Amino acid sequence: MQKFKKIYIEITNNCNLNCSFCSPITKKRRNMTKEEFEIIIKKIKDYTNYIYLHVKGEPLLHPNIIEFINCAKEYNLKVNLTTNGTLFPQLAKQLGKCTNLNKINFSLHSENKKNNYLEDIFNNIKYLSPKTTVIYRLWCLKNYKLDKKSTKIVDKIKDYYKLPPIIVEKIKTERNIKIKNSIYVDKENKFIWPQINPHKNRGYCYALKTQIAILVDGTIVPCCLDSNGQIPLGNIFSTSLENVINSEKYQKIKKSFQDRTPCEQLCQSCTFKDKLQL
């Protein structure tokens, strides 16, 4: 049986923000039901130890987010979240009781006008379990350099955590920096979501080898970047993951990645594979 390092489950494709760096969603907006979520969990529980509750959308916007995390625990699955953080303060105490919440990524580069946005996040981290890794993401950079907005964010992180100059300098020059036990700052360049517009045929990808994604309507896709289901491999509600993995289409795409010649046009246009030249 193939084991994935992670499986993405898009529990909602709704979001309370409209950030410019996020690509448009063409699929119907909806929330996954509790019944649908448990069906998925039962079908994938033997294929991974970690699930990520997002592809697009804001997971903390889902009214059943705590129930979903607890459901995953019943099947011995650890949960990772990526959030814009705007709804985190009112859920922090409940999330802190979720002992299988392995990691929470805060996209601090999100575009919002909420007052005291960063302070609200910082002040509520204390409610999370010490076993939950917290990552402050700055993923809209150019050449990994801090711009004016990200510099202001780093200054607030520095002031709140009373960081020494050596750590502040590391944040400026390195990509992933530990600032406190289980708390990190992660830097990444602005990502361009792939569209079908091939520009480079060669490239390697971890899709179908270490990860797979399930969209909110059950569509199974190779990775978390196919947010509109342009490479459908099947639907989790009508088939098994084993059938998908054994399908001719799945194996063809997987082999094309291994050969560094991705066969799908969306993958050919994806810039993420350019970072994985091995």
C-alpha positions as a printed NumPy array, in Angstrom:
array([[  0.   ,   0.   ,   0.   ],
       [  1.31 ,   3.435,  -0.913],
       [  1.848,   5.818,   2.016],
       [  1.644,   9.578,   1.531],
       [  3.446,  12.066,   3.761],
       [  0.304,  14.173,   3.621],
       [ -3.16 ,  14.255,   2.117],
       [ -4.924,  17.576,   1.607],
       [ -8.649,  17.745,   2.291],
       [-10.396,  20.935,   1.225],
       [-13.158,  21.2  ,   3.825],
       [-14.363,  24.503,   2.348],
       [-13.513,  26.639,  -0.659],
       [-15.054,  29.717,   0.938],
       [-12.848,  32.449,   2.341],
       [-13.448,  35.642,   4.303],
       [-10.687,  37.465,   2.398],
       [-10.002,  38.133,  -1.27 ],
       [ -6.214,  38.298,  -1.517],
       [ -4.672,  39.264,  -4.852],
       [ -2.123,  36.424,  -4.789],
       [ -4.824,  33.749,  -4.621],
       [ -6.1  ,  32.432,  -7.958],
       [ -9.844,  32.578,  -8.751],
       [-11.976,  29.588,  -7.786],
       [-14.129,  28.303, -10.63 ],
       [-15.766,  25.43 ,  -8.74 ],
       [-19.056,  25.868,  -6.882],
       [-18.606,  27.327,  -3.403],
       [-19.556,  24.946,  -0.617],
       [-18.67 ,  23.473,   2.767],
       [-17.977,  19.795,   3.222],
       [-20.523,  18.085,   5.47 ],
       [-19.607,  16.117,   8.594],
       [-20.841,  12.94 ,   6.904],
       [-18.694,  13.58 ,   3.827],
       [-15.639,  14.31 ,   5.936],
       [-15.908,  11.071,   7.873],
       [-16.376,   9.086,   4.653],
       [-13.113,  10.569,   3.395],
       [-11.271,   9.945,   6.655],
       [-12.324,   6.301,   6.686],
       [-11.115,   5.861,   3.104],
       [ -7.72 ,   7.531,   3.534],
       [ -6.769,   6.669,   7.143],
       [ -4.455,   3.833,   6.107],
       [ -2.666,   5.912,   3.467],
       [ -1.196,   8.688,   5.625],
       [ -0.595,   9.916,   9.164],
       [ -1.096,  13.614,   8.374],
       [ -3.953,  15.522,   6.794],
       [ -3.972,  19.198,   5.77 ],
       [ -7.441,  20.766,   5.966],
       [ -7.098,  23.13 ,   3.051],
       [ -6.448,  23.531,  -0.624],
       [ -8.285,  26.784,  -1.141],
       [-10.585,  28.473,   1.332],
       [-10.2  ,  29.414,   4.993],
       [-10.556,  26.259,   7.146],
       [-11.38 ,  28.167,  10.339],
       [-14.435,  29.534,   8.53 ],
       [-15.991,  26.066,   8.535],
       [-18.58 ,  25.8  ,  11.343],
       [-17.514,  22.209,  12.102],
       [-13.747,  22.702,  12.115],
       [-13.278,  21.497,  15.717],
       [-15.473,  18.456,  15.095],
       [-13.449,  17.632,  11.979],
       [-10.163,  17.768,  13.886],
       [-11.599,  15.557,  16.627],
       [-12.966,  13.143,  14.019],
       [ -9.469,  12.835,  12.548],
       [ -8.143,  12.014,  16.019],
       [-10.546,   9.074,  16.297],
       [ -8.761,   7.589,  13.266],
       [ -5.253,   8.395,  14.583],
       [ -4.638,  11.179,  12.098],
       [ -2.694,  14.334,  12.912],
       [ -3.989,  17.614,  11.5  ],
       [ -2.161,  20.554,   9.939],
       [ -3.919,  23.859,   9.27 ],
       [ -3.099,  26.855,   7.114],
       [ -5.084,  29.965,   7.982],
       [ -5.095,  33.705,   7.414],
       [ -5.513,  33.994,  11.188],
       [ -8.414,  36.443,  11.243],
       [-10.728,  33.931,  12.953],
       [ -8.069,  32.34 ,  15.139],
       [ -8.607,  34.398,  18.345],
       [-12.173,  33.176,  18.892],
       [-11.183,  29.554,  18.223],
       [ -7.788,  29.429,  19.942],
       [ -8.997,  27.877,  23.21 ],
       [-10.938,  25.162,  21.387],
       [ -8.014,  24.443,  19.069],
       [ -5.775,  24.182,  22.125],
       [ -7.831,  21.207,  23.312],
       [ -7.22 ,  19.379,  20.009],
       [ -4.241,  17.223,  20.949],
       [ -3.819,  15.988,  17.373],
       [ -3.356,  19.512,  15.977],
       [  0.196,  19.014,  14.776],
       [  0.887,  22.338,  13.053],
       [ -0.788,  25.631,  12.269],
       [  0.538,  27.931,   9.542],
       [ -0.43 ,  31.592,   9.736],
       [ -0.307,  33.364,   6.369],
       [  0.744,  36.764,   7.699],
       [  1.004,  38.063,   4.134],
       [ -2.791,  37.856,   3.763],
       [ -4.531,  41.056,   2.697],
       [ -6.941,  42.199,   5.402],
       [ -7.862,  45.372,   7.25 ],
       [ -8.575,  43.852,  10.639],
       [ -7.479,  46.044,  13.55 ],
       [ -4.772,  44.542,  15.789],
       [ -4.577,  41.585,  13.425],
       [ -1.075,  40.418,  14.397],
       [ -1.469,  41.2  ,  18.07 ],
       [ -4.662,  39.128,  18.224],
       [ -2.785,  36.141,  16.807],
       [  0.267,  36.578,  19.045],
       [ -1.82 ,  36.96 ,  22.203],
       [ -3.789,  33.761,  21.579],
       [ -0.968,  31.405,  20.624],
       [ -0.6  ,  30.643,  24.346],
       [ -3.816,  28.612,  24.252],
       [ -2.378,  26.074,  21.793],
       [ -0.759,  22.878,  22.971],
       [  3.057,  23.066,  23.331],
       [  3.105,  20.114,  20.918],
       [  1.513,  22.222,  18.164],
       [  4.073,  23.802,  15.855],
       [  3.314,  27.416,  14.944],
       [  4.663,  28.84 ,  11.694],
       [  4.384,  32.503,  10.749],
       [  4.476,  32.562,   6.956],
       [  5.746,  35.408,   4.818],
       [  5.145,  33.958,   1.376],
       [  4.862,  37.007,  -0.874],
       [  8.516,  37.962,  -1.198],
       [ 10.817,  38.6  ,  -4.13 ],
       [ 14.204,  36.885,  -4.05 ],
       [ 13.414,  36.052,  -0.409],
       [ 13.974,  39.69 ,   0.571],
       [ 11.72 ,  41.439,   3.062],
       [  9.683,  44.25 ,   1.524],
       [  8.149,  47.183,   3.389],
       [  5.06 ,  45.265,   4.531],
       [  6.924,  42.13 ,   5.63 ],
       [  9.552,  44.242,   7.427],
       [  6.786,  45.808,   9.527],
       [  5.479,  42.333,  10.337],
       [  8.938,  41.151,  11.361],
       [  9.325,  44.227,  13.56 ],
       [  6.101,  43.332,  15.378],
       [  7.256,  39.724,  15.799],
       [ 10.584,  41.   ,  17.125],
       [  8.925,  43.33 ,  19.627],
       [  6.346,  40.843,  20.856],
       [  8.79 ,  37.967,  21.335],
       [ 11.659,  40.249,  22.4  ],
       [ 13.969,  38.651,  19.878],
       [ 17.72 ,  39.194,  20.16 ],
       [ 19.522,  40.872,  17.214],
       [ 21.038,  37.565,  16.044],
       [ 17.58 ,  36.029,  15.511],
       [ 16.28 ,  39.162,  13.779],
       [ 19.257,  39.029,  11.423],
       [ 18.502,  35.379,  10.663],
       [ 14.921,  36.298,   9.796],
       [ 16.276,  38.806,   7.288],
       [ 18.785,  36.43 ,   5.682],
       [ 17.454,  32.886,   6.126],
       [ 14.267,  31.204,   4.963],
       [ 13.101,  29.186,   7.965],
       [ 13.998,  30.438,  11.429],
       [ 13.131,  29.12 ,  14.871],
       [ 12.285,  32.051,  17.153],
       [ 10.985,  30.122,  20.166],
       [ 10.088,  26.563,  21.149],
       [  7.733,  25.273,  18.415],
       [  7.449,  28.741,  16.794],
       [  9.032,  29.57 ,  13.424],
       [  9.115,  32.28 ,  10.784],
       [  9.032,  30.888,   7.241],
       [  9.881,  32.958,   4.161],
       [  8.989,  32.139,   0.58 ],
       [  8.755,  33.994,  -2.712],
       [  5.375,  34.962,  -4.107],
       [  3.832,  31.925,  -5.752],
       [  2.183,  31.972,  -9.147],
       [ -0.74 ,  29.546,  -9.264],
       [ -0.463,  27.297, -12.325],
       [ -2.741,  27.734, -15.316],
       [ -2.84 ,  25.71 , -18.494],
       [ -0.201,  27.605, -20.42 ],
       [  2.803,  25.305, -20.866],
       [  6.159,  27.018, -20.665],
       [  8.563,  24.291, -19.602],
       [  8.098,  20.597, -20.241],
       [ 10.788,  19.271, -17.932],
       [ 10.615,  19.192, -14.148],
       [ 10.151,  17.055, -11.072],
       [  7.267,  17.059,  -8.581],
       [  6.312,  15.286,  -5.352],
       [  2.672,  14.984,  -6.447],
       [  1.337,  11.425,  -6.277],
       [  4.563,  10.346,  -4.564],
       [  4.319,  12.122,  -1.201],
       [  0.986,  13.94 ,  -1.497],
       [ -2.458,  13.947,  -3.019],
       [ -5.425,  16.298,  -2.582],
       [ -9.183,  15.948,  -2.254],
       [-11.301,  18.965,  -3.17 ],
       [-14.457,  20.006,  -1.361],
       [-16.706,  18.14 ,  -3.818],
       [-14.673,  14.934,  -3.448],
       [-12.602,  15.314,  -6.616],
       [ -9.183,  13.698,  -6.187],
       [ -6.314,  15.645,  -7.786],
       [ -2.529,  15.124,  -7.837],
       [ -1.611,  17.985,  -5.515],
       [ -2.779,  21.018,  -3.541],
       [ -2.115,  23.371,  -6.453],
       [ -4.841,  21.943,  -8.684],
       [ -7.488,  23.914,  -6.8  ],
       [-10.039,  23.846,  -9.609],
       [ -9.78 ,  20.126, -10.338],
       [ -8.258,  20.378, -13.799],
       [ -6.61 ,  16.963, -13.429],
       [ -9.402,  14.822, -11.922],
       [ -8.345,  11.31 , -10.953],
       [-11.714,  10.211,  -9.611],
       [-14.104,  11.114,  -6.819],
       [-13.555,   9.829,  -3.292],
       [-17.302,   9.49 ,  -2.728],
       [-17.735,   7.029,  -5.588],
       [-14.452,   5.116,  -5.602],
       [-11.604,   4.028,  -3.363],
       [ -8.159,   5.565,  -3.117],
       [ -6.743,   2.172,  -4.068],
       [ -8.649,   2.224,  -7.362],
       [ -7.372,   5.721,  -8.09 ],
       [ -3.766,   4.791,  -7.307],
       [ -3.97 ,   1.723,  -9.537],
       [ -5.576,   3.601, -12.425],
       [ -3.743,   4.051, -15.712],
       [ -4.02 ,   7.842, -15.54 ],
       [ -2.527,   8.032, -12.028],
       [  0.4  ,   5.795, -12.905],
       [  1.063,   7.649, -16.159],
       [  1.22 ,  11.03 , -14.401],
       [  3.376,   9.649, -11.581],
       [  5.851,   8.108, -14.023],
       [  6.023,  11.338, -16.02 ],
       [  7.139,  13.152, -12.857],
       [  9.741,  10.481, -12.171],
       [ 11.03 ,  10.906, -15.726],
       [ 11.107,  14.721, -15.303],
       [  8.702,  15.064, -18.237],
       [  5.268,  15.969, -16.747],
       [  2.544,  14.9  , -19.142],
       [ -0.258,  17.175, -17.927],
       [ -0.379,  20.725, -19.296],
       [ -1.199,  22.213, -15.89 ],
       [  1.914,  20.574, -14.453],
       [  4.015,  21.815, -17.355],
       [  3.002,  25.374, -16.507],
       [  3.539,  25.005, -12.74 ],
       [  6.561,  26.901, -11.429],
       [  6.791,  24.839,  -8.237],
       [  8.485,  21.984, -10.089],
       [ 11.261,  24.354, -11.117],
       [ 12.374,  24.426,  -7.464],
       [ 12.707,  20.649,  -7.341],
       [ 15.32 ,  20.012,  -9.985],
       [ 17.146,  16.985,  -8.616]])
